[in-house]
């Protein structure tokens, strides 16, 4: 890959069709929870083949040549999750870390480890696959490192999707088993790379966030479609 250009839009979305398909299927558990409390069927269900649910082969390690630069030990690849009981505030913070990265300074494994700290510890609800699919593959991370690519984010607003609010109003008690909320967040991601390259794009996502009354919020997963 030439050093003086950014990755293509397709590359920046980490958009291999198989990855998108896997995200949709791996989000099934999250969707089931949300359907029970929010009636999001029209937005989020998928009909892809179950064959794509098979686990992917183990990724090969990133080549040593693409090692990040030595960084200050006080820096973190991914910011720590906030201790809040507000699902919208948490979803906005989670969106920021999902869209922020620095391939110049951190290994992909460090980035992945940082994101895992945001996940709910309740395995029956956690959809780690939908979160890890937001991260570039080891090969793509290596290419991005060679290009000095990094991204920052300005988070805009967050809100409960209308379908979620409607369903919750109709059955307020439905959420009290899993305490999983759907939150849609918008923002702008700015990407920069070597030779003074830069670009920006507006983005939006819908996250599943768990906020039990006696615990700080945690991330459940990323929904395969944006719910308005």
Short mmCIF file of C-alpha atoms in Angstrom, two decimals:
data_model
loop_
_atom_site.label_atom_id
_atom_site.label_comp_id
_atom_site.label_asym_id
_atom_site.label_seq_id
_atom_site.Cartn_x
_atom_site.Cartn_y
_atom_site.Cartn_z
CA UNK A 1 0.00 0.00 0.00
CA UNK A 2 1.34 3.46 -0.89
CA UNK A 3 2.45 5.45 2.14
CA UNK A 4 0.97 8.72 0.98
CA UNK A 5 -2.69 7.92 0.86
CA UNK A 6 -5.38 6.88 3.29
CA UNK A 7 -7.04 3.53 3.26
CA UNK A 8 -10.10 3.32 1.06
CA UNK A 9 -13.56 3.81 2.54
CA UNK A 10 -14.14 0.08 2.26
CA UNK A 11 -10.94 -0.68 4.16
CA UNK A 12 -11.69 1.85 6.88
CA UNK A 13 -15.02 0.18 7.58
CA UNK A 14 -13.14 -3.09 7.93
CA UNK A 15 -15.92 -4.18 5.62
CA UNK A 16 -15.26 -7.68 4.41
CA UNK A 17 -18.72 -9.11 3.58
CA UNK A 18 -18.06 -12.13 5.79
CA UNK A 19 -17.33 -9.83 8.71
CA UNK A 20 -20.59 -7.95 8.25
CA UNK A 21 -22.50 -11.19 7.97
CA UNK A 22 -20.84 -12.56 11.10
CA UNK A 23 -21.68 -9.38 13.01
CA UNK A 24 -25.34 -9.74 12.12
CA UNK A 25 -25.48 -13.35 13.26
CA UNK A 26 -23.34 -12.95 16.37
CA UNK A 27 -25.62 -10.14 17.42
CA UNK A 28 -28.50 -12.59 17.64
CA UNK A 29 -28.43 -12.82 21.42
CA UNK A 30 -28.39 -9.05 21.77
CA UNK A 31 -31.27 -8.75 19.35
CA UNK A 32 -33.28 -11.33 21.27
CA UNK A 33 -32.84 -9.34 24.46
CA UNK A 34 -33.74 -6.08 22.76
CA UNK A 35 -36.71 -7.56 20.99
CA UNK A 36 -38.11 -8.57 24.35
CA UNK A 37 -37.88 -5.01 25.65
CA UNK A 38 -37.99 -2.85 22.57
CA UNK A 39 -39.68 -4.50 19.59
CA UNK A 40 -36.76 -3.73 17.22
CA UNK A 41 -37.56 -6.62 14.87
CA UNK A 42 -38.23 -4.39 11.87
CA UNK A 43 -34.79 -2.82 12.13
CA UNK A 44 -32.48 -5.55 13.26
CA UNK A 45 -33.44 -9.10 12.28
CA UNK A 46 -31.41 -10.90 9.64
CA UNK A 47 -31.96 -13.99 7.48
CA UNK A 48 -28.41 -15.02 6.61
CA UNK A 49 -27.27 -18.62 6.51
CA UNK A 50 -26.30 -20.23 9.84
CA UNK A 51 -23.12 -21.51 8.18
CA UNK A 52 -21.42 -18.19 8.79
CA UNK A 53 -21.75 -18.64 12.55
CA UNK A 54 -18.84 -21.09 12.50
CA UNK A 55 -15.82 -19.68 14.33
CA UNK A 56 -13.20 -17.99 12.15
CA UNK A 57 -9.69 -19.42 12.00
CA UNK A 58 -7.25 -18.02 14.51
CA UNK A 59 -5.69 -14.82 13.22
CA UNK A 60 -1.98 -14.85 12.43
CA UNK A 61 0.15 -12.52 14.53
CA UNK A 62 0.91 -9.10 13.10
CA UNK A 63 4.37 -9.10 11.46
CA UNK A 64 7.11 -7.81 13.72
CA UNK A 65 8.00 -5.21 11.09
CA UNK A 66 4.73 -3.48 11.88
CA UNK A 67 5.48 -3.08 15.58
CA UNK A 68 4.20 0.16 17.10
CA UNK A 69 6.53 2.86 18.25
CA UNK A 70 7.56 2.81 21.90
CA UNK A 71 5.06 4.81 23.94
CA UNK A 72 4.81 6.33 27.37
CA UNK A 73 3.86 3.61 29.82
CA UNK A 74 1.15 5.84 31.28
CA UNK A 75 -0.82 5.89 28.03
CA UNK A 76 -3.62 3.44 27.36
CA UNK A 77 -4.62 1.98 24.01
CA UNK A 78 -8.27 2.37 25.04
CA UNK A 79 -9.63 4.67 27.73
CA UNK A 80 -11.13 3.06 30.83
CA UNK A 81 -14.93 2.81 31.00
CA UNK A 82 -16.69 5.47 33.07
CA UNK A 83 -18.55 4.49 36.22
CA UNK A 84 -22.02 5.70 35.40
CA UNK A 85 -25.57 4.40 35.64
CA UNK A 86 -26.73 6.53 32.70
CA UNK A 87 -27.03 4.31 29.58
CA UNK A 88 -26.86 7.25 27.16
CA UNK A 89 -23.75 8.73 28.78
CA UNK A 90 -22.11 5.30 28.78
CA UNK A 91 -23.06 4.61 25.16
CA UNK A 92 -21.54 7.91 24.06
CA UNK A 93 -18.29 7.09 25.89
CA UNK A 94 -18.28 3.58 24.40
CA UNK A 95 -18.82 4.95 20.90
CA UNK A 96 -15.82 7.21 21.33
CA UNK A 97 -13.48 4.30 22.15
CA UNK A 98 -14.94 2.14 19.40
CA UNK A 99 -14.19 4.80 16.79
CA UNK A 100 -10.81 5.91 18.19
CA UNK A 101 -7.54 4.11 17.49
CA UNK A 102 -3.82 4.78 17.10
CA UNK A 103 -1.99 2.17 15.05
CA UNK A 104 1.26 4.16 15.37
CA UNK A 105 1.55 3.61 19.09
CA UNK A 106 -0.29 0.45 20.06
CA UNK A 107 -0.51 -3.16 19.07
CA UNK A 108 -3.87 -4.47 17.94
CA UNK A 109 -3.80 -6.90 20.87
CA UNK A 110 -3.51 -3.95 23.27
CA UNK A 111 -6.49 -2.27 21.63
CA UNK A 112 -8.56 -5.46 21.85
CA UNK A 113 -7.63 -5.93 25.52
CA UNK A 114 -8.71 -2.37 26.26
CA UNK A 115 -12.11 -2.87 24.65
CA UNK A 116 -12.73 -6.05 26.65
CA UNK A 117 -12.74 -3.97 29.84
CA UNK A 118 -15.92 -2.28 28.60
CA UNK A 119 -17.87 -5.52 28.24
CA UNK A 120 -20.50 -6.82 30.64
CA UNK A 121 -19.34 -9.73 32.75
CA UNK A 122 -22.69 -11.49 32.22
CA UNK A 123 -21.74 -13.95 29.50
CA UNK A 124 -25.33 -14.79 28.62
CA UNK A 125 -25.77 -11.24 27.32
CA UNK A 126 -22.29 -10.22 26.16
CA UNK A 127 -21.83 -10.20 22.38
CA UNK A 128 -18.05 -9.77 22.14
CA UNK A 129 -18.02 -10.75 18.47
CA UNK A 130 -20.04 -7.69 17.47
CA UNK A 131 -17.51 -5.47 19.30
CA UNK A 132 -14.31 -7.15 18.12
CA UNK A 133 -15.56 -6.90 14.55
CA UNK A 134 -15.25 -3.12 14.88
CA UNK A 135 -11.45 -3.53 15.05
CA UNK A 136 -9.36 -3.93 11.88
CA UNK A 137 -7.95 -7.39 11.19
CA UNK A 138 -4.31 -8.05 12.12
CA UNK A 139 -3.21 -7.65 8.51
CA UNK A 140 -5.14 -4.42 8.04
CA UNK A 141 -3.88 -3.07 11.37
CA UNK A 142 -0.33 -3.72 10.13
CA UNK A 143 -1.00 -1.81 6.92
CA UNK A 144 -2.54 1.05 8.86
CA UNK A 145 0.51 1.14 11.13
CA UNK A 146 2.79 1.37 8.11
CA UNK A 147 0.69 4.30 6.95
CA UNK A 148 0.77 5.97 10.38
CA UNK A 149 -3.03 5.95 10.54
CA UNK A 150 -4.89 7.08 13.65
CA UNK A 151 -8.39 8.34 14.38
CA UNK A 152 -10.04 10.66 16.85
CA UNK A 153 -13.74 11.21 17.45
CA UNK A 154 -16.10 14.01 18.32
CA UNK A 155 -19.23 12.40 19.74
CA UNK A 156 -22.48 14.20 19.04
CA UNK A 157 -25.77 13.17 20.58
CA UNK A 158 -27.13 9.93 21.95
CA UNK A 159 -30.75 8.84 22.30
CA UNK A 160 -32.99 5.83 22.83
CA UNK A 161 -34.41 4.66 19.47
CA UNK A 162 -38.09 5.43 19.04
CA UNK A 163 -39.04 1.74 18.84
CA UNK A 164 -37.26 1.13 22.12
CA UNK A 165 -39.06 4.00 23.85
CA UNK A 166 -42.43 2.91 22.51
CA UNK A 167 -42.04 -0.71 23.57
CA UNK A 168 -40.68 0.27 26.98
CA UNK A 169 -43.64 2.59 27.56
CA UNK A 170 -46.01 -0.25 26.70
CA UNK A 171 -44.30 -2.72 29.05
CA UNK A 172 -41.99 -0.94 31.53
CA UNK A 173 -41.32 -4.12 33.47
CA UNK A 174 -39.89 -5.99 30.47
CA UNK A 175 -36.45 -4.48 30.92
CA UNK A 176 -36.01 -5.55 34.54
CA UNK A 177 -34.56 -8.99 33.76
CA UNK A 178 -31.52 -8.03 31.68
CA UNK A 179 -31.54 -4.20 32.03
CA UNK A 180 -30.27 -3.93 28.46
CA UNK A 181 -30.92 -0.62 26.71
CA UNK A 182 -30.61 0.27 23.03
CA UNK A 183 -28.86 3.61 22.47
CA UNK A 184 -28.14 5.28 19.12
CA UNK A 185 -25.14 7.61 19.01
CA UNK A 186 -23.96 9.97 16.26
CA UNK A 187 -20.62 11.68 15.82
CA UNK A 188 -17.75 12.52 13.49
CA UNK A 189 -14.60 10.45 13.09
CA UNK A 190 -11.42 12.23 11.97
CA UNK A 191 -8.69 10.09 10.42
CA UNK A 192 -5.09 11.14 9.79
CA UNK A 193 -2.08 9.43 8.25
CA UNK A 194 1.45 10.10 7.03
CA UNK A 195 2.39 12.93 4.68
CA UNK A 196 -0.23 15.25 6.18
CA UNK A 197 -3.16 13.17 5.00
CA UNK A 198 -6.48 13.61 6.77
CA UNK A 199 -10.19 13.05 6.37
CA UNK A 200 -13.41 13.01 8.36
CA UNK A 201 -16.82 11.41 8.12
CA UNK A 202 -20.08 11.50 10.07
CA UNK A 203 -21.07 8.19 11.60
CA UNK A 204 -23.81 6.64 13.70
CA UNK A 205 -24.25 3.38 15.56
CA UNK A 206 -26.69 1.65 17.90
CA UNK A 207 -25.22 -0.03 20.97
CA UNK A 208 -26.71 -2.42 23.49
CA UNK A 209 -25.81 -1.26 26.99
CA UNK A 210 -26.50 -3.00 30.30
CA UNK A 211 -27.16 -0.76 33.29
CA UNK A 212 -28.33 -2.69 36.33
CA UNK A 213 -29.45 -0.55 39.29
CA UNK A 214 -26.65 -1.82 41.54
CA UNK A 215 -23.82 -1.76 38.98
CA UNK A 216 -22.08 0.64 36.64
CA UNK A 217 -23.10 0.36 33.00
CA UNK A 218 -21.28 -2.05 30.70
CA UNK A 219 -21.27 -2.75 26.99
CA UNK A 220 -23.32 -5.67 25.66
CA UNK A 221 -22.69 -5.31 21.94
CA UNK A 222 -22.98 -3.36 18.71
CA UNK A 223 -26.20 -3.85 16.78
CA UNK A 224 -25.85 -4.70 13.08
CA UNK A 225 -28.16 -1.86 12.01
CA UNK A 226 -28.63 1.70 13.22
CA UNK A 227 -32.04 2.15 14.87
CA UNK A 228 -33.41 5.69 14.48
#
